[in-house]
Coordinates of C-alpha atoms in Angstrom, one line a residue:
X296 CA 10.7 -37.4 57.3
X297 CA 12.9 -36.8 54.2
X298 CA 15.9 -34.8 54.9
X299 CA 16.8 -32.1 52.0
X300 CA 21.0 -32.1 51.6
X301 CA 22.4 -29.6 49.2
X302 CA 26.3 -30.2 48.5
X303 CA 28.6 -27.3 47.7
X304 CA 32.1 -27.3 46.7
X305 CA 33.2 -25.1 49.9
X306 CA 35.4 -22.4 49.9
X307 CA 38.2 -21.3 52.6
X308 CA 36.0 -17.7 52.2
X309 CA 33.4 -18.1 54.9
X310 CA 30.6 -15.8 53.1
X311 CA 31.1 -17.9 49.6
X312 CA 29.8 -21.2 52.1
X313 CA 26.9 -18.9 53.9
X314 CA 25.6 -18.7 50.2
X315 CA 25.2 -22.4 50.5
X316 CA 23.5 -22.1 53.8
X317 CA 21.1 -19.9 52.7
X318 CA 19.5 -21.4 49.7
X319 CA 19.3 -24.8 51.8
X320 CA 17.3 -23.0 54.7
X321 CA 15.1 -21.0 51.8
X322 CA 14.3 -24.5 50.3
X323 CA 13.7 -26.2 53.7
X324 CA 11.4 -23.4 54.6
X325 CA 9.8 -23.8 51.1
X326 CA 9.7 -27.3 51.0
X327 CA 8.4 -27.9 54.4
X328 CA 11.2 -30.2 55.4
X329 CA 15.0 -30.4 57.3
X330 CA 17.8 -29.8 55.7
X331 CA 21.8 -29.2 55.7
X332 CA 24.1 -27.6 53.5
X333 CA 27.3 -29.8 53.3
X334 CA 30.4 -29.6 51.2
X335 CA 33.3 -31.6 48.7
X336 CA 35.8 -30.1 50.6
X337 CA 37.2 -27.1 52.0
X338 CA 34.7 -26.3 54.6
X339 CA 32.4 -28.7 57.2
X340 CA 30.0 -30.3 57.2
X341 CA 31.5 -32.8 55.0
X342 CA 28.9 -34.9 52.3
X343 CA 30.6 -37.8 53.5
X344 CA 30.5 -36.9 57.0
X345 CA 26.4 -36.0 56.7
X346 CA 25.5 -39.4 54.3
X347 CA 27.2 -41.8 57.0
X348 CA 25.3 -40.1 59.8
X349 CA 21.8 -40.3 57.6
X350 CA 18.8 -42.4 59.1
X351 CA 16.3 -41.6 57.3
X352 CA 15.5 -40.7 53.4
X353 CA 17.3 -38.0 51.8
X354 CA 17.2 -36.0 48.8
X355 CA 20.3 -34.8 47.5
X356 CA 20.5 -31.6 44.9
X357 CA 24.3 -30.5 44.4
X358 CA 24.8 -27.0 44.3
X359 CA 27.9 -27.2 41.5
X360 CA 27.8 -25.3 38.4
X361 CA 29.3 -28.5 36.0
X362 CA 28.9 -31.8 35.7
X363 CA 32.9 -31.9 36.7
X364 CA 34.5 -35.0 38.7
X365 CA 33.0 -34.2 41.8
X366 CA 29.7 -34.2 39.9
X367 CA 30.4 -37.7 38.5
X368 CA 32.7 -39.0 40.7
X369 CA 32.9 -38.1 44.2
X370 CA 29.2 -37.6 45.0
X371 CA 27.9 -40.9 43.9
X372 CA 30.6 -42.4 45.6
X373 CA 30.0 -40.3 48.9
X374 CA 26.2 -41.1 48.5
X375 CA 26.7 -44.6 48.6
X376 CA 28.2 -44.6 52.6

């Protein structure tokens, strides 16, 4: 089964990462599939952590509002563990 993974920046302000939670369980729910909200930094799960620990096919849609360094840089780079 393919796994939805959102990736956020995270924030040290809990409710600014619960936003994050939410739309990945909205889109699970909609999509019919599992899913986890991970983050850059700041807060846990890491994308790192959650790409090494990936078995299975996964879609990843990063919830960033530019196309910034994390955009071009650290996400491809985390993707590829």
């Amino acid at each position: 089964m393919t796994t939805l993974v959102t990736v956020a920046h995270g924030t040290r302000h809990a409710p600014g990462n619960e936003v994050a939670r939410t739309l990945t369980g909205m889109a699970a729910r909609s999509l019919g599939v599992a899913a986890v909200a991970a983050y850059v930094e700041l807060c846990e799960p890491s994308f790192a952590s959650v790409m090494a620990a990936a078995t299975g096919p996964t879609v990843v849609v990063p919830l960033l509002l530019s196309t910034g360094h994390h955009v071009r840089h650290d996400l491809p780079a985390m993707a590829a563990l």
